Coordinates of C-alpha atoms in Angstrom, one line a residue:
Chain A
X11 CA 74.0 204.1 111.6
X12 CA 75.4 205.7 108.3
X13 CA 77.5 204.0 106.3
X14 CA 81.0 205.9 105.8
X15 CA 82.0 208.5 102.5
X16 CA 83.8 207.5 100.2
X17 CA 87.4 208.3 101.4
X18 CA 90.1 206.8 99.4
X19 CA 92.7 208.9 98.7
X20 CA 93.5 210.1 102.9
X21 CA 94.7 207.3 105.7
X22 CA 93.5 203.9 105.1
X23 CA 91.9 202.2 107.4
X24 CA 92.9 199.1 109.2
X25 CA 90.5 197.0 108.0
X26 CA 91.2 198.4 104.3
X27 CA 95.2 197.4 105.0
X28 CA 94.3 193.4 105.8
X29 CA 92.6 193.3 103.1
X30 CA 95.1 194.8 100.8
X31 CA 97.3 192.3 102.5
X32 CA 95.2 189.5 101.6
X33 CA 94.4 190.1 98.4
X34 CA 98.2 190.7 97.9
X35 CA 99.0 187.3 99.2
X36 CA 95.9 185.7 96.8
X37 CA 97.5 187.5 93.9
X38 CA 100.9 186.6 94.4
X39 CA 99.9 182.7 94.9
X40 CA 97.5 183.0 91.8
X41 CA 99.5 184.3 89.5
X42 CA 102.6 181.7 90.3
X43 CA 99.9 179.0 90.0
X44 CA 99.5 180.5 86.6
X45 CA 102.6 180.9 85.4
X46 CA 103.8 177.6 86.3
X47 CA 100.8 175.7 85.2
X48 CA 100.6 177.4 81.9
X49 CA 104.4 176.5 81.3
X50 CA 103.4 172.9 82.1
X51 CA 100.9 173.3 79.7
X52 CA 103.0 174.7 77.0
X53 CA 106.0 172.2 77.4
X54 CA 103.9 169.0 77.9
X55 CA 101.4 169.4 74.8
X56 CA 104.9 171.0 72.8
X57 CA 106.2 167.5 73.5
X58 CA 103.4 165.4 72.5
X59 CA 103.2 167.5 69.4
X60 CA 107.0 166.7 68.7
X61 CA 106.9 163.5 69.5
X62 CA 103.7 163.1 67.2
X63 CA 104.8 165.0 64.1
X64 CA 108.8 165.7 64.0
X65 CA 110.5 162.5 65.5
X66 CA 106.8 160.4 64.6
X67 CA 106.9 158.3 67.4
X68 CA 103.4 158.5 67.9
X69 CA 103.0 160.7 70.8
X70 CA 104.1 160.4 74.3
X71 CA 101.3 158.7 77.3
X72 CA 101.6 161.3 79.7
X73 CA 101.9 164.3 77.9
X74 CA 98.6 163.6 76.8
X75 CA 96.8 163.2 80.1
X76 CA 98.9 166.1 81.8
X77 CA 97.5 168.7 80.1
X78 CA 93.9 167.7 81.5
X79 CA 95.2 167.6 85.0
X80 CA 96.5 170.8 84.9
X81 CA 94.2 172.9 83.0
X82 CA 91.2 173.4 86.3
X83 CA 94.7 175.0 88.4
X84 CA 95.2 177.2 85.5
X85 CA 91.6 178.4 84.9
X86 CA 90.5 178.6 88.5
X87 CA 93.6 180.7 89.6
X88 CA 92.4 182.5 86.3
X89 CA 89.3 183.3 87.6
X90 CA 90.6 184.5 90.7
X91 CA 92.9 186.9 89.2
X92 CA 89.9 188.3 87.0
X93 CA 87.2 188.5 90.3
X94 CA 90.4 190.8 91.6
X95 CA 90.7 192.9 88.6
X96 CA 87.2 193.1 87.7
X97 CA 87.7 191.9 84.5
X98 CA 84.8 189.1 84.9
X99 CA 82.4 189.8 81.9
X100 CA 79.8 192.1 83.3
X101 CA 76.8 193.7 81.3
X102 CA 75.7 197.4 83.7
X103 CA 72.1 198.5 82.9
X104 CA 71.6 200.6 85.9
X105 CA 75.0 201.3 87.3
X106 CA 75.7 204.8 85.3
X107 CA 72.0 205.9 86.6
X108 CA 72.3 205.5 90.6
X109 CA 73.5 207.6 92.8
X110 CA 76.7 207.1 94.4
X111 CA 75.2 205.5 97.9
X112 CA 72.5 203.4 95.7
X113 CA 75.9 202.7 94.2
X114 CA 77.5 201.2 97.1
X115 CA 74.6 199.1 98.0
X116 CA 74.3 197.5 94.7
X117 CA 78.1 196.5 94.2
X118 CA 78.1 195.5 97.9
X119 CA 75.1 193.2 98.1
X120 CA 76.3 191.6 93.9
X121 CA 79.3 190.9 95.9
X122 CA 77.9 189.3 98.9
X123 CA 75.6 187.1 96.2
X124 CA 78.6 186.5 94.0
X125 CA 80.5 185.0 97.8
X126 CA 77.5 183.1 99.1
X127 CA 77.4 181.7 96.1
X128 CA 80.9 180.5 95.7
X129 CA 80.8 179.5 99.0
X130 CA 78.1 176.9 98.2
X131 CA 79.8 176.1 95.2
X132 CA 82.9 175.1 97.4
X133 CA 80.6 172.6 99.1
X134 CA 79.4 170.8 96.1
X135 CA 83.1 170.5 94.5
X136 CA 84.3 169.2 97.8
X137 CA 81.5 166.4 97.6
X138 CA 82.4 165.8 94.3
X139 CA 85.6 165.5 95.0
X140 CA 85.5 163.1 97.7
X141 CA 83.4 160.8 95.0
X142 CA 86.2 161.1 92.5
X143 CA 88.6 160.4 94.4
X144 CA 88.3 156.7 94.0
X145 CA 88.7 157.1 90.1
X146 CA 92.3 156.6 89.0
X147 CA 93.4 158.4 85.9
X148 CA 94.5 155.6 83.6
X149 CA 98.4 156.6 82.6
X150 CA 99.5 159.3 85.7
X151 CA 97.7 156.9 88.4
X152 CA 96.3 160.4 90.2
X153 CA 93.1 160.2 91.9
X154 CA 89.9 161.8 89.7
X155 CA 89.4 164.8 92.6
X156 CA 92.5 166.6 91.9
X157 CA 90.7 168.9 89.1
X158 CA 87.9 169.4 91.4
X159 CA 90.2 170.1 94.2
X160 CA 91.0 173.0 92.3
X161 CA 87.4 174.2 92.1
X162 CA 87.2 173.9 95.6
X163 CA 90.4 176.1 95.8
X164 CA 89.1 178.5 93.1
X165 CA 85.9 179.0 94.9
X166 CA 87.0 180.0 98.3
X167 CA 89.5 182.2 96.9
X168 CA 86.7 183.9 94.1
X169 CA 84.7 184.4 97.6
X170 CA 87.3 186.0 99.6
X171 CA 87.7 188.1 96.7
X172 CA 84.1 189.3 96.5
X173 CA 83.9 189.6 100.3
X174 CA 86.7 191.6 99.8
X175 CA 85.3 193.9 97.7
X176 CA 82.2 194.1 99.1
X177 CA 84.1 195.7 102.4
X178 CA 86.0 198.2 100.1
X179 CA 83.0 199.2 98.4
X180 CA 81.0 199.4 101.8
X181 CA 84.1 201.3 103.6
X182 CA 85.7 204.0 101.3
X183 CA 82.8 204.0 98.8
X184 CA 81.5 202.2 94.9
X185 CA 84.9 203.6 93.3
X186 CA 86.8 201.2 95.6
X187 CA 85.4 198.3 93.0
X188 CA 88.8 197.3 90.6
X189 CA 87.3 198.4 87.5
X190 CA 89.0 196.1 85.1
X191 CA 90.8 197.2 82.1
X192 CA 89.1 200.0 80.0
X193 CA 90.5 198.2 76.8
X194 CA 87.8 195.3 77.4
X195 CA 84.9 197.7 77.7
X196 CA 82.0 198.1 75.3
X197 CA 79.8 201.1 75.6
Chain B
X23 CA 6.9 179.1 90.4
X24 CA 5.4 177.3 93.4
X25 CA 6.1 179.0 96.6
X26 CA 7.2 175.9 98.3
X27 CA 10.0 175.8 101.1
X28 CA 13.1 172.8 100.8
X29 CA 13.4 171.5 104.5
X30 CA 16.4 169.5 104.8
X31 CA 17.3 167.9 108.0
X32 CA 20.3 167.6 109.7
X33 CA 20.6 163.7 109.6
X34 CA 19.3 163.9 105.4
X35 CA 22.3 166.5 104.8
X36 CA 24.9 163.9 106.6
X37 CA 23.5 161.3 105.0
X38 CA 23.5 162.8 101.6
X39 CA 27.0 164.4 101.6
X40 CA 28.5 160.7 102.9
X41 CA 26.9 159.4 99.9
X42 CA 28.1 162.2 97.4
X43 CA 31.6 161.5 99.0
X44 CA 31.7 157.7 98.6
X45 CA 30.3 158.1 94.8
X46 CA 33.3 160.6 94.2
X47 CA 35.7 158.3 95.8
X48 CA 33.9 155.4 93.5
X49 CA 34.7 157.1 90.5
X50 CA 37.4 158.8 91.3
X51 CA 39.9 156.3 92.8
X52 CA 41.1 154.1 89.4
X53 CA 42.3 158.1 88.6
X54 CA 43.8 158.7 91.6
X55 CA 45.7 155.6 91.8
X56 CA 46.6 156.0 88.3
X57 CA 47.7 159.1 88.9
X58 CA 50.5 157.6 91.8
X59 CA 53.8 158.9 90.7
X60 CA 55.7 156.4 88.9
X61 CA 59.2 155.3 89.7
X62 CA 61.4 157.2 86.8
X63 CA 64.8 156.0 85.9
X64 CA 67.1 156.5 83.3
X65 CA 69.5 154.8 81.7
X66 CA 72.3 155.9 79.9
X67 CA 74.8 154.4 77.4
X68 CA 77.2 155.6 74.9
X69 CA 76.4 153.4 72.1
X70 CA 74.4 154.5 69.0
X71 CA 71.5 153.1 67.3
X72 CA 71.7 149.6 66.2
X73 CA 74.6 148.7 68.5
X74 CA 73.3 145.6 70.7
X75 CA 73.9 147.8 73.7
X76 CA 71.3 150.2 72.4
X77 CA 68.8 147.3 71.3
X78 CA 68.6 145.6 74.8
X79 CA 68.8 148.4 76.5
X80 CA 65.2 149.7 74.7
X81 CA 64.6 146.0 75.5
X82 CA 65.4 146.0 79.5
X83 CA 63.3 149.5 79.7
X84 CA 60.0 147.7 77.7
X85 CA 60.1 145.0 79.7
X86 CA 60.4 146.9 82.8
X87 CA 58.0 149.1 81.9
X88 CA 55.4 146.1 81.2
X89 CA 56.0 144.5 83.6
X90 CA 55.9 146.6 86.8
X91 CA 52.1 147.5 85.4
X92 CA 53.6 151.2 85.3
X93 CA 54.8 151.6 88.7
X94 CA 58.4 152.5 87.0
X95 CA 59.6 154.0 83.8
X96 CA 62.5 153.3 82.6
X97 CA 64.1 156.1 79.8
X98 CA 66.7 155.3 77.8
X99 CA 69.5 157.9 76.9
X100 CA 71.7 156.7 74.4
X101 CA 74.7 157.7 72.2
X102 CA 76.4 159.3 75.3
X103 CA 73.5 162.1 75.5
X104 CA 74.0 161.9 79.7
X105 CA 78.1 162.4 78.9
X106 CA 81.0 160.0 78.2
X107 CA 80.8 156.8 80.0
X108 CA 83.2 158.2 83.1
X109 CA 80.7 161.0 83.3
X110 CA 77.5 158.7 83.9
X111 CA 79.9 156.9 86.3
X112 CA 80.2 160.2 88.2
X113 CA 76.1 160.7 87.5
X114 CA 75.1 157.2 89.1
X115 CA 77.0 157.7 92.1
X116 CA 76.0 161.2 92.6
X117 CA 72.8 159.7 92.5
X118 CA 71.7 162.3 89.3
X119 CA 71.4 159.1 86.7
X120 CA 70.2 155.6 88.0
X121 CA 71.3 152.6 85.7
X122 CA 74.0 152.9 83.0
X123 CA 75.2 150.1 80.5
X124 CA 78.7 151.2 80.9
X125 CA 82.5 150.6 79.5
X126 CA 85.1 148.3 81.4
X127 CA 87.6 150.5 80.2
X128 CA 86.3 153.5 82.5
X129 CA 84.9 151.7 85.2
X130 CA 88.3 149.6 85.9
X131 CA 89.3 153.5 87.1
X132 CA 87.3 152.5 90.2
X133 CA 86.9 149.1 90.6
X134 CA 91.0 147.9 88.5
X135 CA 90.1 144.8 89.5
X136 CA 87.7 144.5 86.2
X137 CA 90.5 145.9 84.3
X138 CA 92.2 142.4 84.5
X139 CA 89.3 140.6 82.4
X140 CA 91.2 142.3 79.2
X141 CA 94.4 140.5 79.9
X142 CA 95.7 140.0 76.3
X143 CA 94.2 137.0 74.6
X144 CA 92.7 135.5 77.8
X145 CA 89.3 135.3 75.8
X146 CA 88.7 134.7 72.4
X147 CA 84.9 134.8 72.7
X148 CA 82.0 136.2 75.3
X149 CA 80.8 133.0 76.5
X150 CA 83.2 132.0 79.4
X151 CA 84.0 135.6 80.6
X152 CA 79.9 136.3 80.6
X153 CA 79.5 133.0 82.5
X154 CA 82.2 133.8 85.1
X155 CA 80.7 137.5 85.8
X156 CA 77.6 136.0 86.5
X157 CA 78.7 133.3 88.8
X158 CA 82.4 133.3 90.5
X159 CA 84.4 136.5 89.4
X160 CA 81.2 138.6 89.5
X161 CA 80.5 137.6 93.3
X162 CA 84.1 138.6 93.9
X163 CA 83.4 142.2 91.9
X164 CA 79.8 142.7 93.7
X165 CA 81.4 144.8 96.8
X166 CA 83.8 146.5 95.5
X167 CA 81.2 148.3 93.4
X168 CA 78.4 148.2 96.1
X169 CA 81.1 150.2 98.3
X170 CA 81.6 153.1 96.0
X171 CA 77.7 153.3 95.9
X172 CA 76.8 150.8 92.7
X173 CA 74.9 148.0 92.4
X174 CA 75.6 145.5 89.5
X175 CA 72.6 144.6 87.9
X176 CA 74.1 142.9 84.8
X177 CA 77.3 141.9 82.6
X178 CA 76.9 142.7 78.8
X179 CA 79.5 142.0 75.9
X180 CA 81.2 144.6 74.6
X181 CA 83.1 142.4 72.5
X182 CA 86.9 140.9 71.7
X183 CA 88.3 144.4 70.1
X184 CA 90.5 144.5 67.0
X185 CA 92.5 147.5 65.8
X186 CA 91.6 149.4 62.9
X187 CA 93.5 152.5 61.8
X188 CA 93.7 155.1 58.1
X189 CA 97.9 154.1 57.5
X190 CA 98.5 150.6 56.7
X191 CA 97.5 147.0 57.5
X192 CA 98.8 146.0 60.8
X193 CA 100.0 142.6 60.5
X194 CA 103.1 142.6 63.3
X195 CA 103.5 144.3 66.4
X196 CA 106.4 146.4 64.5
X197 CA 103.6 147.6 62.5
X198 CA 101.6 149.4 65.3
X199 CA 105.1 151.3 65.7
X200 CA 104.8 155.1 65.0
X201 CA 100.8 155.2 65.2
X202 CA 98.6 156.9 67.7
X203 CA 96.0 154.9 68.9
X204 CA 93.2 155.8 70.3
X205 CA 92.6 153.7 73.7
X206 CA 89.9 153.8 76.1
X207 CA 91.1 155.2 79.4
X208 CA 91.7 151.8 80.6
X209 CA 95.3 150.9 81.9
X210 CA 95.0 147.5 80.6
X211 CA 94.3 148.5 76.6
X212 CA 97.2 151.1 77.3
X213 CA 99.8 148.5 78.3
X214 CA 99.1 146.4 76.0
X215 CA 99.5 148.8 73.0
X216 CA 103.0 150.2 74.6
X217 CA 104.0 146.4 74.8
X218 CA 103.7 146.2 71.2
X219 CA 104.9 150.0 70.8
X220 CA 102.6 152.3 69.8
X221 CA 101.8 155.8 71.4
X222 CA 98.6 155.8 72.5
X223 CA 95.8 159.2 73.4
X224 CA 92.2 158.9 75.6
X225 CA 89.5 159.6 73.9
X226 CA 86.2 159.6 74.6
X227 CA 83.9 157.2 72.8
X228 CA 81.6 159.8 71.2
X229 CA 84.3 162.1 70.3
X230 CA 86.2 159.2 68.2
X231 CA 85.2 159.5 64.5
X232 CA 85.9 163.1 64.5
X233 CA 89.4 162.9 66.0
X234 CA 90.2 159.7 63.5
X235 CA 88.6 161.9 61.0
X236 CA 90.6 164.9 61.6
X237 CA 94.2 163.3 62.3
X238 CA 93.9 163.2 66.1
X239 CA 94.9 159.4 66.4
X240 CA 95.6 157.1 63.3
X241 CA 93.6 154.7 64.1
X242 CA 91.6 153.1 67.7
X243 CA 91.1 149.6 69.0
X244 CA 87.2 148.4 69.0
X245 CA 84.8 144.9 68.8
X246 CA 83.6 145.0 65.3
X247 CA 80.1 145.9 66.7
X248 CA 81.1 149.6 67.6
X249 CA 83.2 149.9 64.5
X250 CA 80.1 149.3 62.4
X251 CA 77.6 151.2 64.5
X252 CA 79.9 154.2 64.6
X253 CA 80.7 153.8 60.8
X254 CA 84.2 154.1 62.2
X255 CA 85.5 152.0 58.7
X256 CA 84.8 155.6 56.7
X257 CA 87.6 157.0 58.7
X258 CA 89.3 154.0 59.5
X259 CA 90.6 152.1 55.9
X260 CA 92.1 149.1 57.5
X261 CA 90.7 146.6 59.9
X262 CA 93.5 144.2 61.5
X263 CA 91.8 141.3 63.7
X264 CA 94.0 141.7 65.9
X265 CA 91.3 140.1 68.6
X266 CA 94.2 141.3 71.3
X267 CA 91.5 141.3 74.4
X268 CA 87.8 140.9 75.3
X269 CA 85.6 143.1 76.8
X270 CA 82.4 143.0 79.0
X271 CA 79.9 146.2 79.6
X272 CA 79.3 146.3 83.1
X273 CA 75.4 147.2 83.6
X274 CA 75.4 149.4 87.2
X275 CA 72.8 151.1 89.1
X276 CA 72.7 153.7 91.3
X277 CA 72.4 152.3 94.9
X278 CA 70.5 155.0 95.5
X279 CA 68.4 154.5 92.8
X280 CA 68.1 151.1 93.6
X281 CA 67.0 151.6 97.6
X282 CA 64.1 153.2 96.4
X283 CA 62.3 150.5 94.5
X284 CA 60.7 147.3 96.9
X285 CA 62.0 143.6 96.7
X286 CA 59.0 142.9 94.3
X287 CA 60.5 145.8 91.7
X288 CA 64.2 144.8 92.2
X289 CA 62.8 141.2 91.1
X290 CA 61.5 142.6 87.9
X291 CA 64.6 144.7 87.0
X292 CA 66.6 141.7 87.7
X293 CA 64.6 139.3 85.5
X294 CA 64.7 142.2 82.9
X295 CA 68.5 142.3 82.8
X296 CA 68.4 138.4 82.4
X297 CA 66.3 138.2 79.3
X298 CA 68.0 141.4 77.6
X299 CA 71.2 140.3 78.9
X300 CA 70.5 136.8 76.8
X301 CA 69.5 139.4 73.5
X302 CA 72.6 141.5 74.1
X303 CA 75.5 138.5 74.0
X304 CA 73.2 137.0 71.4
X305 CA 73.1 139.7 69.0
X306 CA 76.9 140.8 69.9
X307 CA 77.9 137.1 68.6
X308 CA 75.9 137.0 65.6
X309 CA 76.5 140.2 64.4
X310 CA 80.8 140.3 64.8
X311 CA 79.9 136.9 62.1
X312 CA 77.9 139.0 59.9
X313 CA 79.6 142.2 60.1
X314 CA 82.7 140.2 59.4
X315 CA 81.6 139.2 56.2
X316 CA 80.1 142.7 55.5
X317 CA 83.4 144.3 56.0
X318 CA 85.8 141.6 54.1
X319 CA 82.9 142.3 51.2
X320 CA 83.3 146.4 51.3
X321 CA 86.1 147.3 48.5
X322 CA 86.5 150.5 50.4
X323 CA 88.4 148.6 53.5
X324 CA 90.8 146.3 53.7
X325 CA 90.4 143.6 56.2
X326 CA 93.5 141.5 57.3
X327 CA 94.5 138.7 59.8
X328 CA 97.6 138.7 62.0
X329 CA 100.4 137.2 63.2
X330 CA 98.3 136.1 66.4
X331 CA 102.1 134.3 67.8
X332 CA 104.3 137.7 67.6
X333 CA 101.2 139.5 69.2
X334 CA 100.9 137.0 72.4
X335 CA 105.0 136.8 72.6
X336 CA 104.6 140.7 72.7
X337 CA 102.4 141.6 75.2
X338 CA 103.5 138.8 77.7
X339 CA 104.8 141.2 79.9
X340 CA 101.6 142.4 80.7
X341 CA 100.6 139.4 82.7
X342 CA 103.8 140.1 85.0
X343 CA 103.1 143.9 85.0
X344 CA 99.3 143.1 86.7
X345 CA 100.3 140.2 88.9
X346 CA 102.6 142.9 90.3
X347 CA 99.8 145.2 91.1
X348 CA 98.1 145.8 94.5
X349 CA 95.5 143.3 93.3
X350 CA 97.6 140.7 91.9
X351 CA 95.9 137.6 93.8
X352 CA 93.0 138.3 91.8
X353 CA 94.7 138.7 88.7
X354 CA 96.9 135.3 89.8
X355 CA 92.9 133.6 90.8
X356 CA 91.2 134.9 87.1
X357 CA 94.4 133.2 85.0
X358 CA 94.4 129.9 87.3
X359 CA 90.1 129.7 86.8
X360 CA 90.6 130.2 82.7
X361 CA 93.4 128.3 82.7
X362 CA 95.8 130.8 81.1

């Protein structure tokens, strides 16, 4: 059995629409997480920093401990975003010299690596997580796992993502891959 | 050369190569048992060099190592090499790291209960807390840490903690008023310094001269012990004895760590901790007398004594805030037994 031409310009198939779907819905969810975590971010440290140096009341408790809660949701829905884009850092030694089908089958099986491997990782933060979940964070009272809860989260999404473009690549071809943004290249 | 054939019989050849194999086993057994795998473990700490911590723990792992005849090695990782002292939490119940001399501080995020020994001014010394965490209140702690996977082997002094900080000398609550302090992530150092209002920041350990140093937090709460052994006076200009709470180092081992050795091994680790438990409170008591006298000597810190009244009418309300908490029977059971 061949595998199908690249074909990405003329109807796209069904399986190529579920995914666009999903990755749509992974986006969306990613970048609010972003944006609303990164706000967080910004207004609880721009508290502490007033309370510490313009009114010098010291600083306030949980401004200082937010901040580390928050920060895994706003890296991990990060590193979604980037496995989407293709704007991971990458270093291609062989890429520009294969052919277009020995192409495919590299970007398809790094992918399938790239979601076994997240998939295991997903395992271990879950364990982890069920450990630190009887550490209380000394000023918010929240259990330990919640930043590892977000690597869990992270992880399934970053391997959806590469099992998503591991069935691009292997349906309409190796210029299916998101080629992240030219600006961040270095030939 | 003689032209002469070599018979060898079946029954010689037998005989010989059961002899060649018994001489080999002769001679080579003391190597081969020698060469048994010893039990490796590894305990971590976050004090440096010179800190009593750090001198019994090299203590616990000599002893150890004697006296099990090498059937286990004990390593010692100091000055927070393994990670802060929440991270070798993590590490011993992961199973990655077997014994750690820890904080209270950080294990009272999984076992509060302990978090209650630093009630404000409910010791003034190491010798009754030491006494009740090996007898009474230590039976009481001894499943709540075997349930999250932690066995412990011992109960060192940290110390009773005074605050130092780089503004002024801290002689009143009202003083503390406007400063960041540097707490461990414990809930019950935190109370107590909002009680007497100050802002406090969690900070690990090994990270603390450099944030005092750069204007992170004016100043941290410590026993004079770590204050000297970190050289946190260069930072730090004034030393208030404050003595606001005492704290132990709770000495845990992994349980799985633990399962491995035989009743005869866990014998020897126990009687280990005893002895360098006996060193560590030794050396923590007579060093806070001599670094005392160091540090009143030093013209380049100023050492002061507070209003201990104001400070106790202060942070009152901490004994109502604990007795409130899920675990307030055992809060209510520790004040009745000291007699606080």
């Amino acid at each position: 059995m061949t595998a199908p031409t690249s074909n990405i310009s003329t109807a796209r198939p069904m399986v190529i629409v579920g995914l666009d779907a999903l990755d749509h819905w992974i986006g969306t969810v990613c970048r609010g997480v972003v944006l609303s975590t990164g706000a967080a971010l910004l207004v609880s440290i721009a508290i502490g920093v007033v309370a510490r140096y313009v009114i010098t009341v010291g600083g306030v408790d949980w401004a200082e401990e937010v901040p580390k809660q928050l920060f895994a949701w706003f890296i991990m829905s990060g590193v979604v975003l980037a496995v989407q884009g293709g704007n991971h850092i990458a270093v291609d030694l062989v890429m520009h010299y294969l052919s277009p089908g020995a192409l495919r089958i590299l970007v398809v099986l790094t992918n399938l690596l790239v979601c076994v491997a997240y998939v295991y990782l997903f395992g271990v933060a879950m364990e982890v997580a069920e450990l630190a979940a009887a550490e209380r964070n000394p000023v918010l009272g929240t259990p330990g796992s919640l930043p590892f809860y977000a690597l869990a989260a992270g992880a399934v999404l970053t391997a959806v993502g590469s099992l998503s473009i591991a069935i691009r690549v292997w349906v309409l071809g190796a210029d299916a891959r998101p080629q992240g943004n030219p600006e961040d290249s270095v030939e | 050369m003689s032209d002469q054939t070599f018979n060898l019989s079946r029954r010689a050849l037998l005989k010989n190569t059961a002899l060649l194999g018994a001489a080999v086993a002769i001679v080579g057994a003391p190597a081969i048992v020698g060469a048994a795998a010893p039990i490796r473990l590894t305990l971590g700490h976050g004090a440096s060099p010179g800190n009593p911590r750090a001198v019994a723990a090299d203590k616990f792992a000599q002893l150890v190592n004697e006296r099990s005849g090498g059937a286990i090695n004990v390593t010692v990782a100091g000055a927070a090499q393994l990670g802060d002292d929440a991270a070798m939490l993590t590490s011993l119940r992961t199973g990655a790291l077997a014994i750690s001399a820890n904080s209270q501080g950080t294990t009272s995020g999984i076992v509060p209960e302990l978090g209650a020994l630093g009630l404000p001014f409910l010791f003034t010394d190491g010798a009754t807390p030491i006494k009740l965490l090996q007898g009474k209140i230590g039976d009481q702690l001894r499943p709540k840490f075997e349930a999250l996977g932690l066995v412990p082997l011992g109960w060192w002094e940290n110390g009773v903690r005074h605050v130092t900080n780089s503004k002024r000398e801290i002689k009143v609550p009202d003083d503390l008023k406007g400063l960041k302090i540097r707490t461990p992530p414990d809930p019950m150092t935190i109370d107590i310094f909002q009680a007497l209002g100050a802002a406090t920041a969690q900070i690990a350990f090994a990270e603390l001269y450099v944030a005092l140093q750069q204007g992170v937090v004016d100043g941290q709460e410590n026993p004079l012990t770590n204050i000297a052994s970190n050289k946190l006076y260069e930072v730090n200009k004034y030393i208030s004895l404050t003595g606001h709470k005492w704290e132990s180092n709770p000495v845990l081992m992994s349980k799985m760590a633990w399962g491995r050795l035989d009743a005869k091994l866990q014998t020897i680790l126990m009687e280990a901790m005893a002895e360098a438990t006996t060193l560590q409170v030794g050396l923590v008591q007579a060093d806070s007398e001599k670094l005392l006298k160091e540090f009143r000597a030093n013209p380049n810190v100023v050492v002061n004594e507070v209003d201990l009244a104001a400070f106790r009418q202060r942070t009152a309300s901490v004994y109502e805030k604990w007795e409130q908490k899920p675990f307030g029977s055992f809060v209510k059971e520790l004040r009745k037994t000291v007699g606080v």
